[in-house]
Structure formats: structure tokens, C-alpha cells
Amino acid sequence: MRIKMFRYLSLAVCMLVCSVPLAFGAEPEKNSSQEPVQLEAEELVFDQASGTYLAEREVVLRQGGQELKADRVRWKDETSEAEAFGDVHFSGPDGELFGDEMFLNLASGQGQVANGRILVHDPKFHISGTTIAKTGERSYRVEEGTFTSCDGPVPSWKFTASDLDVTMGGYAWAKNVKFHIYDVPVLYLPIIGYPVKTERESGLLIPSVGYSDSRGSQLFMSYYQVIDRNQDATFYLDYLSRLGLGKGLEYRYIFGHDNRGALKGYHVNGFSGHDDSFAFDWLHRGTLPGRVRLTADVEYVDNREFFSDFGEAAEEYNKDKVETVVAANRHWGKNNLTGQVKYTKDLEQSNDETLQRLPELQFALLKRRLWGSPFYFDLDTSAVHLWREEGLKGARLSMRPALTGVFRLGGVVDVTSELGYRERLYTSTQGEERHGLFDFSTRLSSRLARAYAVDVKSVDKIQHVMQPEVLYQYRPFQDQSDLPQFEAEDYLYGRNTISYGLINRLIARSEAASGEVDYREFLYFRLAQEFDVEESMRHPLAPQGQGRPFSDLRAEFILRPTRWNYFDIDTRYDISGPDNFLTFHAETGLVDQKGNALSLRYRYNRDVQEYLATKLELSLLKPIYLSFENRRELQGGANLENVLNLEYRAQCWSLYLTCRDRDGDQEVTINFALAGLDFTSHPGSRRKPL
């Protein structure tokens, strides 16, 4: 608790310092002190001897974007000094100042107010004190001060300090600091000092607590460190009573040539019978000298239990492998050169037989037109070293030149034909091999469209687009059993197939009163299938499982009736099998753009899985915001996962509660935030180390 209060007070000090100059009129607008002064009042007298205006009743003094209102004002134009009395209200571009009496120099921005209160607009804060004074160019003093982001005479929370001395760019020192819930003090510190910066600041972040059946009692703490304008880091220290002590580091950076990334590491000292575990993650995108594009997607864990312990989504806690890919790419003209290394770690079994690509080099000549003809030439080459601790290892060189012809028949049908030849050279622990194979394909496609006038709300026209497509592919059937079999592409199966499909699209056109036209595709429907010519010519008495030339029927359906609901289907249908649906994936949902949403997702893979996922988000119960997720296995009726998030959002503070039930592991996490002082991300994101 003590750590948390240090952080809160330091943020309060920072916001106070950043707000006072605006409230006192220091540089609210460029050259505002050179703007003419307007003084209005029901009674206005000028004292020529002292050069002072005396204004009373409904007094308003304006200069640029600054305005001073009071019951009585003395204004000295020569020195730009104002003294205001009674119901004083001063407003600037970003804040307002209220008080009983105020002295203000509009030219310098220096001044003092008695029984003052500052209201900062963005973000919203209230700062008050018996005296608020600017004592120097960058120094301030507040006596008997309070700070809160809550409205009302009795705020839900506030800080108080007997004296607060602040030097911008230096330090803030506060004495006799108390933190209050409503009017009840709950924490006292005799003195506090904190470096004051107007930009990002280092400091302890708000901790969160929770309980999990597998991890036990949980306490997540973190410290944020500003390194430079383009670099920062977060240090993590987590206590998991049944698992271990977690320590982590996340380093973020942005350098020249659009280089940016994040590097994360996390280590758990296991206890209560648990082993130590470690995880590392690095994401990078950027351009090196010489216009070389560098990308890195590095992920490593020492054991699978790390994901089961810390993963939040099914794609995380069910992971069976992790991959590391670091690639450098150079593109010039129609040439592209890429080099990369790829390392895979199998988390389910021994990694000794896992194939690694260390390294791989790819060079491509992109399609280029030949002398103004309808023919194009391209070339793909790759060289890869394939390595594993145990088993077959070696290298493969592959080259595929191709000639493509592009034609248009009758102005309606587009024809694209391609003839290619793939040459592969191998050197491995089995010896050296070489193999060449040609392939041929022809694609025919068209686009037919017609628009229909309608009168449905804001829609005036609907366009129907049909896109039929036929693709023929041929590759000779050759025996390749003498080649090393590293992976699937080492055996190129023969093809003699015709693929055909039909796409239908419906596009709505609407025109606003202003004349602005909007187009929205609200329906997409695609059917596709493949016919195997080779299989169709097999003898009727061929072994079972052969002689079935037609592939599964693939259907994709996307419907967007309005901008706030959707319906999607993606399925594969076996036209000849007893159990016809191979896969059936469907999802539908409603979203009202006000924080309310409902989605249903159904997944069916024959002989593998069948489950229903539901997600509900509600803001109708304000100030309570709710989200609930459920994944339920339909075949066995078991719940795979339940996640409930509750947020109570008061005017100046929020309380978060997350309950999770997965695989018999129940977990509860609690987070608390004060408005304007919570610079951490949403609850739950911190609990995942990587």
C-alpha cells in the first residue's frame, strides 16, 4: 500500500505543476501578452495619478485567450497587473482558477490567489489551497493544498499536503502528506520528494492482486523507467504463492529509419516443487543502412508449462511449438533478395528431430514484360540449409523460371497461362541428387456486374457482381522416392485438376444530402470445388478411397446487413461421404458502437472438435460494465473456459474484477484505478508476462 501511495502523490504533483502555468496565464497562446486588453464593468473609474482602472460589479477583463471575472478589479495597464476581489474566476485555454482574492500579472504570468481552486480540463483535475503562488519563473508554492480528479464538495478520494514547493524540471517537495477516502485519512507520510517532468516520468505502477487455484495468491508489481525520448522499459516483480517468484523486463524502442520494436524476458524461480521457467520474446521492424528491411519475430520458452501457466487465450495456453524467424530483405526494381533463419522448438516431444532452416536465402525476379508482348517472365530461387540434431540433414537448392501469358478474350474473359520448370539440387547425408519437373496452369476469369435502383432507407442503388473462375493445373506424375524427404515440398505430387468457383457480391450505394457517396459490400458468397481428371479415369474397381474425382465443396458466406451486425460461414462439404460436413465454422454478432456487443462462434471439425463460443459485452448497466466469454464443448458438454470481467466505473475511480475458470483452474484478479492517475493498460493485460 505504501508503494501505491508514493506513486499517486508523485503523479498529483506532476499534474499540479503542469497545470498552474496555464491557470495563471503563462504563455497560453503565442504572444498573448501583446493582445489588447478589454475591460468591462457596470462601474468603471480611471485614477489618472496612479494610472489605475477601478472596476466594480460584473467585471470582465479579457486579453487574448484569457478572461478574468470578479466583483471588483484594480487594473494597471502600464504594468499589466490586476488585483481581483470577490468571486474571482480566471480562465485560460486549458484550465480555470477560482478564489476569493487574486493578484495577477498578465505579462509575466506570475501571481497569487487566496483560497484558490484550479480546475484542469484535460485530463480533469481539481487542485486547491489556502494560497497558490508562482514564486519564480519555474517555481510554485501551494499552502494547505488538496488534489483530486473527483467532482463534488466531498470527493471520493483526495491528497492533502501542508506545504508543496515545486520547481519545474527539478523536484517537488511535499510535507505532511495524507491520502483520504472521502474525508477519512488512510495514509500519512511526513515528507516526500519527487523529480518533476512535463513529459513521461519514471515510477512505480499500480499493482494488482488475485488468486488462482494453480498459481495461488498473486501480487503483480511493476516499475516504469524512461530511458530517453525514444526508449523506455518496464520491470516486473510478481509473487505467485504456489508457482514461484517472477521477474521480467520489457524494453521498447524507436530508432531512425523506422526501426521500432519490443524485447521482453521473464523468469520464474519455482518453488513448492515447481521447476524454474524462462521465456523470451522479441518483435522488431525497421530499415537498416542500404535499404535493407529487417524483421524479427523471436519467441522462446524452455518448457510448455509456461504457456499453460500464463497463457490467457486458447491460442496461447494450447501452444505445441514456438518459432523464431529473423529475416533481412532488400528490394530494388523488380528484384527481391531475402535471407532468414528459422528455428522451431517442439514443446510436446524431444526437439532433436525437429527440422530447422538455418539459414535460408531466396532471390526472386518479379514478373517483367517481354518487349511489349503479352508475355511475362519471372524467376524464383531458394537455397536452404536443413538441419536437425538427429536424423536426415542437408541442403536444397531450388530454381523455378516461369513464362506467363496474359490475354483478354472478347473483352470479357481474362486468360492467364503459366509454364514453369522447377529444378532441385540436394546434398545430404544420403548423398547428392538432382531432379527437374515442369508444370502448367491456365486461369480463366470474368467479372459481370449490373446495378439496380432501390429505395431502402439511405440506399439508392445495389450492384450485383458475379465473378466466375476456372483454373486448370497440370504437373506430371513422376517417381521421386530417390530424393531426400525433409518436408512436404520435397515430393511434388502430380496434378491434373480443374478448379472452378463462383463469387457473388452485393454492393450498396448511398448518397448523403451533402452529396458524399458511400459504397458498402454487404454480401459475399463463394462456392468452389476441384475436379481431378486423373482420378476420373481410374478403373471402377479401383481400391476403396480412390476413384473419387470431385473434391469437397468449399462455401464461404459473409453477410453485413447493417454496420452493427454480421453473419459469417466457412464450411467444407463432402459430397460423397456418409458424414457430409468436414468443417463448419459460423459466427454472428451484434455491435451497437456504445459498448454493447454479442457474438456467437461455432466450430466443427469432423472427428476433432465441436464447440460453441459466446461473448457478451454490456454497458447498459452503467456505471457497471460487464463482459462474459464462454467456450463450451458440445460433444461432451464440458465447459472449456469461462471469463467474467466486471468494471465499476465511478466518476473519478474504477474497480476491476476478473474471474476465470479454465480446465478446473479458477482465478480471481482485482485491479483499482484512480481517474487521471492510472497510466497502466486495461486489467488483465499486465497479468500475462509476455
XYZ file of C-alpha atoms in Angstrom:
690
model
C 0.000 0.000 0.000
C 2.861 2.360 0.773
C 4.311 1.878 -2.701
C 0.995 2.704 -4.306
C 0.622 5.991 -2.400
C 4.097 7.172 -3.354
C 3.105 6.775 -6.984
C -0.193 8.583 -6.576
C 1.333 11.591 -4.856
C 4.079 11.903 -7.442
C 1.534 11.959 -10.255
C -0.555 14.511 -8.375
C 2.492 16.758 -8.025
C 3.263 16.439 -11.714
C -0.279 17.351 -12.767
C -0.287 20.322 -10.392
C 2.934 21.673 -11.850
C 1.814 21.179 -15.442
C -1.491 22.945 -14.760
C -0.502 26.044 -12.748
C 1.216 27.953 -15.613
C -1.919 27.684 -17.739
C -4.165 28.768 -14.919
C -2.046 31.851 -14.231
C -1.877 32.729 -17.909
C 1.748 31.888 -18.622
C 2.021 31.545 -22.384
C -1.470 30.151 -23.024
C -1.247 31.499 -26.544
C 1.582 32.763 -28.654
C 2.197 36.483 -27.964
C -0.978 36.690 -25.866
C 0.592 39.413 -23.682
C 0.741 41.663 -26.763
C -3.005 41.344 -27.381
C -5.169 44.374 -26.487
C -6.898 44.351 -23.094
C -10.681 44.709 -22.850
C -12.167 45.791 -19.520
C -15.942 45.782 -18.937
C -17.893 46.631 -15.774
C -21.064 48.298 -14.610
C -18.941 50.946 -12.836
C -15.544 51.946 -14.230
C -13.301 54.734 -12.859
C -9.799 55.748 -14.006
C -7.340 57.152 -11.427
C -5.029 59.305 -13.551
C -2.492 59.842 -10.756
C -1.751 56.136 -10.333
C -2.713 55.050 -13.857
C -5.156 52.525 -12.380
C -8.628 51.500 -13.506
C -11.115 50.728 -10.732
C -13.928 48.438 -11.933
C -16.847 47.152 -9.882
C -19.849 44.847 -10.352
C -19.920 42.291 -13.185
C -16.266 42.951 -14.035
C -14.779 41.147 -17.057
C -11.157 41.610 -18.163
C -10.022 39.897 -21.383
C -6.697 39.547 -23.157
C -6.236 37.008 -25.945
C -7.489 33.646 -24.747
C -7.513 34.736 -21.070
C -10.511 36.039 -19.165
C -10.803 37.346 -15.589
C -14.159 37.805 -13.846
C -14.699 39.238 -10.352
C -16.854 41.557 -8.236
C -14.091 44.196 -8.122
C -10.850 44.645 -10.095
C -7.946 47.104 -9.998
C -6.149 47.141 -13.353
C -2.860 48.909 -14.070
C -2.333 48.943 -17.802
C 1.302 50.118 -17.682
C 2.475 47.079 -15.696
C -0.278 44.596 -16.821
C -1.143 43.996 -13.150
C -4.600 43.091 -11.903
C -5.983 42.743 -8.387
C -9.331 40.956 -8.176
C -11.678 40.609 -5.199
C -14.861 38.636 -4.610
C -15.919 35.535 -6.532
C -12.770 35.563 -8.666
C -12.785 33.390 -11.791
C -9.832 33.294 -14.208
C -9.939 31.044 -17.295
C -7.260 30.089 -19.811
C -7.177 27.695 -22.787
C -6.605 24.586 -20.627
C -7.804 25.462 -17.145
C -9.699 27.679 -14.743
C -8.800 29.309 -11.432
C -11.259 30.264 -8.701
C -10.609 32.173 -5.460
C -11.553 34.921 -3.030
C -8.706 37.315 -3.893
C -6.074 37.229 -6.607
C -3.061 39.198 -7.758
C -2.079 38.541 -11.368
C 0.479 39.894 -13.826
C -0.814 39.008 -17.296
C 2.532 39.791 -18.946
C 4.717 37.543 -16.753
C 2.104 35.015 -15.667
C 3.158 35.432 -12.023
C 0.550 35.788 -9.348
C -1.062 34.611 -6.160
C -4.565 33.603 -5.157
C -6.147 33.227 -1.716
C -8.396 30.242 -1.012
C -7.854 29.158 -4.578
C -9.009 26.205 -6.642
C -7.605 25.150 -10.028
C -9.695 23.145 -12.491
C -7.664 21.463 -15.248
C -9.774 20.405 -18.236
C -7.813 17.648 -19.952
C -7.210 15.496 -18.058
C -9.650 16.695 -15.434
C -8.156 17.629 -12.027
C -9.083 19.809 -9.063
C -6.243 21.445 -7.100
C -6.927 23.757 -4.169
C -5.030 25.554 -1.408
C -5.314 28.392 1.079
C -2.637 30.124 -1.020
C -1.425 29.253 -4.519
C 1.550 31.309 -5.685
C 4.031 31.371 -8.503
C 7.301 32.307 -6.793
C 9.673 32.283 -9.765
C 9.938 31.613 -13.448
C 9.625 27.840 -12.896
C 8.753 27.524 -9.207
C 5.443 27.369 -7.320
C 4.156 27.080 -3.796
C 0.813 25.724 -2.531
C -0.188 26.001 1.134
C -2.713 23.594 2.708
C -3.229 22.035 -0.703
C -5.520 19.255 -1.944
C -5.567 17.311 -5.205
C -8.249 15.090 -6.769
C -9.888 14.225 -10.082
C -13.330 13.857 -8.448
C -16.143 16.374 -8.676
C -18.332 17.438 -5.765
C -17.792 19.043 -2.367
C -16.783 15.699 -0.788
C -14.630 13.865 -3.373
C -14.334 10.074 -3.321
C -10.572 10.447 -2.865
C -8.040 13.232 -2.446
C -4.494 14.030 -1.354
C -3.629 16.804 1.082
C -0.306 18.419 1.959
C 0.506 21.267 4.356
C 3.166 22.711 2.010
C 4.088 21.940 -1.557
C 7.158 23.501 -3.230
C 7.663 22.757 -6.887
C 10.442 23.555 -9.371
C 9.632 22.504 -12.912
C 12.396 20.401 -14.406
C 13.674 19.855 -10.861
C 11.971 18.462 -7.757
C 8.691 18.743 -5.885
C 8.715 18.530 -2.098
C 5.549 17.986 -0.078
C 5.151 17.980 3.696
C 2.584 16.238 5.892
C 1.030 14.237 3.070
C -2.264 12.387 3.634
C -4.384 10.223 1.358
C -8.137 10.445 2.055
C -11.056 8.234 1.082
C -13.882 10.729 1.186
C -12.933 12.723 4.288
C -11.246 9.856 6.109
C -7.402 9.897 6.054
C -5.986 6.388 5.486
C -2.256 7.052 4.928
C 0.272 9.574 6.257
C 3.791 10.440 5.058
C 5.794 13.228 6.750
C 7.660 14.355 3.626
C 8.054 13.325 0.028
C 10.353 14.431 -2.792
C 9.905 13.610 -6.455
C 11.530 14.664 -9.758
C 9.064 16.798 -11.742
C 8.893 16.475 -15.527
C 6.306 17.680 -18.013
C 6.832 14.625 -20.226
C 6.803 10.913 -19.357
C 8.041 10.122 -15.877
C 9.526 7.069 -14.235
C 7.851 5.496 -11.249
C 6.027 2.582 -9.689
C 2.866 1.488 -11.497
C -0.337 0.440 -9.815
C -0.083 -3.175 -8.601
C -2.816 -5.792 -8.990
C -3.719 -8.759 -6.815
C -5.518 -12.045 -7.396
C -5.904 -15.705 -6.603
C -5.645 -18.808 -8.800
C -6.073 -22.488 -7.934
C -2.864 -23.334 -9.811
C -0.804 -20.217 -9.001
C -2.195 -19.466 -5.552
C -2.176 -15.905 -4.184
C -0.862 -13.432 -6.760
C 0.682 -9.988 -6.484
C 1.823 -8.227 -9.690
C 4.096 -5.199 -9.287
C 5.905 -3.150 -11.922
C 8.182 -0.153 -12.310
C 8.256 2.096 -15.394
C 11.570 3.699 -16.405
C 12.006 6.450 -19.004
C 15.386 5.956 -20.701
C 15.210 8.570 -23.441
C 12.647 10.200 -25.734
C 12.680 7.080 -27.906
C 13.220 4.380 -25.273
C 11.555 3.121 -22.131
C 11.350 -0.043 -20.076
C 9.097 -1.775 -17.564
C 10.427 -4.017 -14.801
C 8.149 -6.675 -13.318
C 8.192 -8.429 -9.967
C 5.403 -10.960 -9.358
C 4.669 -13.201 -6.404
C 2.803 -16.455 -7.174
C 2.483 -18.393 -3.922
C 2.095 -21.868 -5.483
C 4.309 -21.366 -8.500
C 7.258 -19.088 -7.835
C 8.715 -15.608 -7.948
C 8.511 -13.968 -11.367
C 10.918 -11.306 -12.638
C 10.557 -9.634 -16.007
C 11.778 -6.849 -18.250
C 10.104 -5.229 -21.260
C 12.234 -2.805 -23.296
C 10.639 -0.674 -26.028
C 12.470 1.464 -28.577
C 12.075 3.594 -31.707
C 15.181 4.482 -33.714
C 15.849 6.138 -37.053
C 14.832 4.579 -40.390
C 11.512 3.466 -38.826
C 13.230 0.894 -36.605
C 10.974 0.010 -33.693
C 10.382 -2.987 -31.503
C 9.926 -4.529 -28.096
C 12.123 -7.009 -26.250
C 10.692 -8.997 -23.333
C 12.148 -11.506 -20.923
C 10.541 -13.277 -17.979
C 11.946 -15.754 -15.462
C 10.210 -17.637 -12.665
C 12.081 -19.032 -9.676
C 9.967 -22.081 -8.989
C 9.131 -23.280 -5.535
C 6.654 -25.712 -3.952
C 8.002 -28.424 -6.240
C 7.907 -26.345 -9.457
C 10.939 -26.018 -11.719
C 12.356 -22.688 -12.860
C 10.997 -21.465 -16.199
C 12.089 -18.835 -18.683
C 10.564 -17.074 -21.697
C 11.948 -14.586 -24.207
C 10.210 -12.569 -26.905
C 11.466 -10.002 -29.449
C 9.498 -8.180 -32.131
C 11.290 -5.785 -34.491
C 10.500 -3.966 -37.735
C 12.811 -1.498 -39.405
C 15.153 -0.493 -42.189
C 18.929 -0.845 -41.949
C 21.501 1.170 -43.923
C 21.442 0.229 -47.582
C 17.614 -0.022 -47.580
C 17.705 -3.481 -46.050
C 14.406 -4.297 -44.328
C 14.917 -6.231 -41.075
C 12.110 -8.128 -39.336
C 12.398 -10.293 -36.261
C 9.741 -12.418 -34.585
C 11.544 -14.290 -31.833
C 9.756 -16.466 -29.301
C 11.354 -18.958 -26.947
C 10.223 -20.808 -23.827
C 12.101 -23.540 -22.046
C 9.027 -25.726 -21.459
C 5.364 -25.989 -22.456
C 4.154 -25.438 -18.902
C 4.989 -21.748 -19.272
C 2.056 -21.264 -21.667
C -0.318 -23.374 -19.592
C 0.655 -21.295 -16.534
C 0.495 -17.832 -18.117
C -1.461 -18.127 -21.395
C -4.815 -16.340 -21.495
C -6.291 -17.319 -24.876
C -6.644 -20.828 -26.298
C -4.066 -19.997 -28.963
C -1.571 -19.373 -26.156
C -2.134 -21.988 -23.465
C -2.598 -24.767 -26.093
C 0.588 -23.993 -27.999
C 2.592 -27.055 -29.004
C 5.562 -25.233 -30.562
C 7.281 -21.847 -30.755
C 9.101 -20.371 -33.723
C 11.839 -17.820 -34.203
C 12.174 -16.064 -37.572
C 14.724 -13.335 -38.291
C 14.742 -12.068 -41.882
C 16.547 -9.378 -43.892
C 15.087 -8.232 -47.209
C 16.417 -5.987 -49.975
C 14.177 -4.894 -52.827
C 15.288 -2.984 -55.897
C 13.317 -2.598 -59.096
C 11.760 -5.959 -59.906
C 14.350 -7.878 -57.904
C 13.948 -9.158 -54.361
C 16.549 -10.799 -52.104
C 15.664 -12.278 -48.712
C 17.793 -14.066 -46.156
C 16.385 -15.594 -42.989
C 16.901 -18.072 -40.192
C 14.023 -20.053 -38.712
C 14.247 -22.070 -35.528
C 11.352 -24.183 -34.239
C 11.038 -25.693 -30.786
C 8.663 -28.607 -30.259
C 7.020 -28.319 -26.840
C 5.358 -31.753 -26.842
C 8.296 -34.046 -27.521
C 12.047 -34.094 -27.958
C 13.311 -31.313 -30.198
C 16.250 -33.356 -31.524
C 14.391 -34.421 -34.686
C 12.740 -31.053 -35.378
C 13.849 -29.669 -38.758
C 15.493 -26.236 -38.634
C 16.084 -23.841 -41.534
C 19.485 -22.393 -40.676
C 19.828 -20.342 -42.848
C 17.681 -19.797 -45.971
C 18.287 -17.486 -48.932
C 15.637 -16.528 -51.502
C 16.014 -14.495 -54.690
C 13.152 -13.540 -56.979
C 12.891 -11.776 -60.307
C 9.355 -10.448 -60.232
C 7.191 -10.648 -63.329
C 8.553 -8.444 -66.098
C 7.060 -7.876 -69.521
C 8.946 -9.113 -72.551
C 9.330 -6.438 -75.238
C 5.792 -5.065 -75.051
C 4.257 -8.501 -75.692
C 1.522 -10.135 -73.573
C 4.172 -12.460 -72.104
C 5.961 -12.100 -68.771
C 8.992 -13.792 -67.221
C 9.757 -14.431 -63.563
C 12.238 -16.500 -61.568
C 12.114 -17.906 -58.022
C 15.239 -19.377 -56.425
C 15.956 -20.558 -52.905
C 18.842 -22.165 -51.074
C 18.318 -23.603 -47.601
C 20.389 -25.490 -45.095
C 18.140 -28.054 -43.350
C 19.497 -29.193 -40.003
C 18.395 -31.263 -37.033
C 20.195 -32.760 -34.063
C 19.264 -36.322 -35.039
C 18.141 -37.656 -38.420
C 18.474 -36.634 -42.059
C 20.142 -33.270 -42.656
C 21.492 -31.464 -45.693
C 20.851 -28.616 -48.142
C 18.487 -27.918 -51.036
C 18.818 -25.540 -53.988
C 15.626 -24.859 -55.928
C 15.089 -22.806 -59.100
C 11.833 -22.187 -60.962
C 11.758 -19.949 -64.054
C 8.287 -19.336 -65.462
C 6.736 -17.800 -68.579
C 3.267 -16.255 -68.238
C 0.884 -15.085 -70.928
C -1.941 -12.663 -70.144
C -4.799 -12.291 -72.644
C -8.341 -10.944 -72.783
C -10.862 -12.742 -74.978
C -13.747 -10.782 -76.418
C -13.279 -8.063 -73.848
C -14.996 -10.320 -71.293
C -12.806 -13.282 -70.290
C -9.329 -12.842 -68.780
C -6.910 -15.674 -69.519
C -3.662 -16.205 -67.631
C -1.461 -19.151 -68.650
C 1.811 -20.091 -66.997
C 4.516 -22.610 -67.883
C 7.197 -23.264 -65.290
C 10.107 -25.612 -64.681
C 11.384 -26.488 -61.181
C 14.935 -27.794 -60.759
C 16.038 -29.107 -57.359
C 19.566 -29.990 -56.259
C 20.179 -31.873 -52.986
C 23.181 -32.640 -50.900
C 22.533 -34.625 -47.742
C 23.857 -37.386 -45.505
C 22.368 -39.753 -48.133
C 24.426 -38.283 -50.981
C 23.656 -35.907 -53.855
C 20.514 -35.915 -56.020
C 19.023 -33.803 -58.799
C 15.511 -33.620 -60.178
C 13.613 -31.420 -62.660
C 9.861 -31.112 -63.189
C 7.719 -28.797 -65.312
C 4.212 -27.523 -64.507
C 1.477 -25.758 -66.427
C -1.638 -23.803 -65.428
C -4.353 -21.743 -67.116
C -6.804 -19.480 -65.335
C -9.988 -18.112 -66.932
C -11.949 -15.437 -65.071
C -14.527 -12.775 -65.731
C -16.480 -10.057 -63.960
C -20.123 -9.361 -64.728
C -21.931 -6.517 -62.982
C -25.334 -4.864 -63.010
C -26.794 -2.088 -60.865
C -30.392 -1.944 -59.645
C -32.208 1.165 -58.408
C -33.796 0.679 -54.983
C -35.368 2.858 -52.323
C -34.455 1.317 -48.958
C -33.720 3.923 -46.285
C -30.471 5.609 -47.346
C -29.592 3.108 -50.113
C -30.394 4.228 -53.665
C -28.614 1.529 -55.704
C -27.415 -2.048 -55.278
C -24.811 -3.539 -57.585
C -24.668 -7.291 -58.187
C -21.249 -8.599 -59.222
C -20.610 -12.157 -60.472
C -17.044 -13.463 -60.819
C -16.776 -16.956 -62.319
C -13.321 -18.577 -62.376
C -11.821 -21.781 -63.783
C -8.266 -22.962 -63.112
C -6.531 -25.893 -64.798
C -3.275 -27.219 -63.271
C -1.005 -29.948 -64.583
C 2.190 -31.466 -63.209
C 3.437 -34.843 -64.470
C 3.348 -37.880 -62.189
C 6.962 -38.889 -61.590
C 8.647 -41.131 -59.057
C 10.701 -39.006 -56.627
C 11.383 -41.614 -53.960
C 15.144 -41.301 -54.508
C 15.120 -37.677 -53.268
C 15.727 -36.812 -49.606
C 12.398 -36.257 -47.828
C 12.950 -33.301 -45.497
C 9.471 -31.768 -45.740
C 6.325 -31.766 -47.882
C 7.748 -29.796 -50.805
C 10.428 -32.431 -51.366
C 7.817 -34.674 -53.011
C 5.843 -32.782 -55.650
C 2.780 -34.880 -56.355
C 1.423 -34.969 -59.867
C -1.610 -32.846 -60.670
C -4.201 -32.959 -63.396
C -7.028 -30.938 -61.912
C -9.702 -28.412 -62.822
C -10.770 -25.996 -60.085
C -13.859 -23.875 -60.545
C -15.617 -21.331 -58.443
C -18.232 -18.606 -58.498
C -18.241 -15.421 -56.420
C -21.317 -13.258 -55.887
C -21.108 -9.802 -54.339
C -23.798 -7.266 -53.441
C -22.628 -3.658 -53.013
C -24.881 -0.904 -51.674
C -24.541 2.697 -52.810
C -25.809 5.548 -50.641
C -25.617 9.292 -51.149
C -25.845 11.764 -48.288
C -27.618 15.115 -48.505
C -24.176 16.738 -48.784
C -23.541 14.768 -51.969
C -20.979 12.441 -50.401
C -21.267 8.913 -51.857
C -20.554 5.770 -49.833
C -20.190 2.182 -51.075
C -20.550 -0.833 -48.773
C -20.261 -4.509 -49.695
C -22.901 -6.245 -47.589
C -22.882 -9.745 -49.107
C -20.094 -12.065 -50.301
C -20.784 -15.672 -51.347
C -18.243 -18.044 -52.880
C -18.586 -21.675 -53.971
C -15.534 -23.627 -55.116
C -14.640 -27.217 -55.957
C -11.927 -29.205 -57.687
C -12.206 -31.990 -60.269
C -9.325 -34.473 -60.509
C -9.010 -35.612 -64.133
C -6.562 -38.399 -63.237
C -8.886 -39.887 -60.605
C -11.841 -39.755 -63.011
C -10.018 -42.102 -65.386
C -9.353 -44.787 -62.767
C -10.975 -48.191 -63.180
C -14.342 -48.549 -61.385
C -12.899 -51.464 -59.406
C -10.027 -49.377 -58.062
C -9.293 -49.774 -54.308
C -11.675 -48.063 -51.922
C -10.833 -44.409 -51.354
C -9.774 -43.914 -54.964
C -11.830 -43.076 -57.997
C -13.447 -40.029 -56.315
C -12.632 -37.214 -58.748
C -14.695 -34.471 -57.056
C -13.178 -32.742 -54.056
C -15.041 -31.346 -51.084
C -17.283 -28.393 -51.815
C -15.987 -25.180 -50.217
C -18.510 -22.466 -49.318
C -17.833 -19.007 -47.881
C -20.658 -16.671 -46.920
C -20.227 -13.179 -45.427
C -23.280 -11.040 -44.668
C -23.248 -7.464 -43.328
C -26.915 -6.353 -43.356
C -26.088 -3.212 -41.372
C -22.978 -1.649 -39.888
C -23.801 -3.125 -36.482
C -24.391 -6.814 -37.226
C -22.700 -9.596 -39.185
C -23.014 -13.271 -40.105
C -20.158 -15.434 -41.470
C -19.989 -19.079 -42.588
C -16.994 -21.061 -43.837
C -17.559 -24.759 -44.495
C -16.284 -27.802 -46.396
C -18.862 -30.349 -47.536
C -18.039 -33.940 -48.537
C -20.438 -34.637 -51.409
C -19.881 -38.415 -51.343
C -19.184 -39.278 -47.682
C -21.728 -40.576 -45.151
C -20.948 -37.740 -42.720
C -21.036 -34.849 -45.149
C -19.714 -31.845 -43.246
C -15.933 -31.953 -42.812
C -15.759 -28.496 -41.251
C -18.405 -25.947 -40.388
C -17.386 -22.614 -38.930
C -20.049 -19.972 -38.273
C -20.056 -16.671 -36.418
C -22.664 -13.984 -35.878
C -22.773 -10.868 -33.769
C -24.359 -7.539 -32.868
C -22.343 -4.386 -32.078
C -24.028 -1.051 -31.290
C -20.865 1.119 -31.040
C -21.890 2.095 -27.479
C -20.094 -0.653 -25.612
C -22.761 -3.340 -26.091
C -21.990 -6.427 -28.177
C -22.984 -10.069 -28.506
C -21.204 -12.697 -30.593
C -21.668 -16.446 -31.111
C -18.982 -18.603 -32.715
C -19.498 -22.251 -33.672
C -16.576 -24.502 -34.651
C -16.896 -28.040 -36.012
C -14.040 -30.171 -37.355
C -15.098 -33.731 -38.030
C -13.543 -36.267 -35.636
C -11.548 -33.453 -33.978
C -13.663 -30.868 -32.152
C -17.049 -29.219 -31.845
C -17.597 -26.243 -29.563
C -19.624 -23.059 -29.166
C -18.087 -19.785 -28.011
C -20.178 -16.917 -26.655
C -19.074 -13.383 -25.840
C -21.231 -10.675 -24.271
C -20.297 -7.042 -23.562
C -22.744 -4.754 -21.739
C -22.688 -1.063 -20.866
C -26.455 -0.853 -20.249
C -25.919 -1.262 -16.504
C -23.793 1.883 -16.111
C -21.767 2.509 -14.006
C -21.228 -1.279 -14.118
C -19.626 -2.579 -17.315
C -19.678 -6.317 -17.925
C -18.115 -8.767 -20.356
C -18.509 -12.533 -20.333
C -16.876 -15.204 -22.506
C -17.706 -18.900 -22.608
C -16.343 -21.784 -24.688
C -18.315 -24.997 -24.384
C -17.556 -28.393 -25.904
C -20.766 -29.673 -27.495
C -19.911 -33.368 -27.858
C -19.128 -33.926 -24.172
C -20.967 -30.912 -22.809
C -17.921 -29.723 -20.841
C -17.093 -26.070 -20.254
C -13.690 -25.285 -21.793
C -13.402 -21.760 -20.429
C -15.406 -19.065 -18.632
C -14.131 -15.491 -18.282
C -16.071 -12.746 -16.477
C -14.870 -9.125 -16.384
C -16.671 -6.562 -14.221
C -15.817 -2.871 -14.007
C -17.418 -0.414 -11.629
C -16.669 2.966 -13.203
C -17.271 5.884 -10.859
C -16.719 9.485 -11.869
C -13.113 9.532 -10.693
C -12.147 5.910 -9.969
C -12.705 2.389 -11.261
C -12.632 -1.067 -9.741
C -11.980 -4.114 -11.953
C -12.780 -7.731 -11.146
C -11.754 -10.611 -13.441
C -12.885 -14.205 -12.814
C -11.551 -17.032 -14.978
C -12.361 -20.752 -14.956
C -10.325 -22.921 -17.325
C -9.539 -26.619 -17.116
C -10.529 -26.676 -13.452
C -8.226 -23.747 -12.648
C -10.198 -20.901 -11.109
C -8.676 -17.446 -10.857
C -9.755 -14.069 -9.488
C -7.877 -10.802 -10.170
C -8.638 -7.350 -8.730
C -7.386 -4.001 -10.084
C -8.041 -0.469 -8.859
C -7.527 2.806 -10.720
C -7.916 6.495 -9.906
C -9.023 8.653 -12.847
C -6.130 10.561 -14.335
C -3.567 8.603 -12.333
C -3.932 5.203 -13.986
C -1.402 5.019 -16.783
C -1.387 1.224 -16.938
C -3.330 -0.710 -19.560
C -6.621 -2.489 -19.079
C -6.878 -5.091 -16.319
C -5.655 -8.500 -17.294
C -3.078 -7.323 -19.811
C -0.450 -6.919 -17.075
C -1.007 -10.416 -15.688
C 0.498 -12.007 -18.799
C 4.302 -11.655 -18.564
C 4.828 -11.783 -22.321
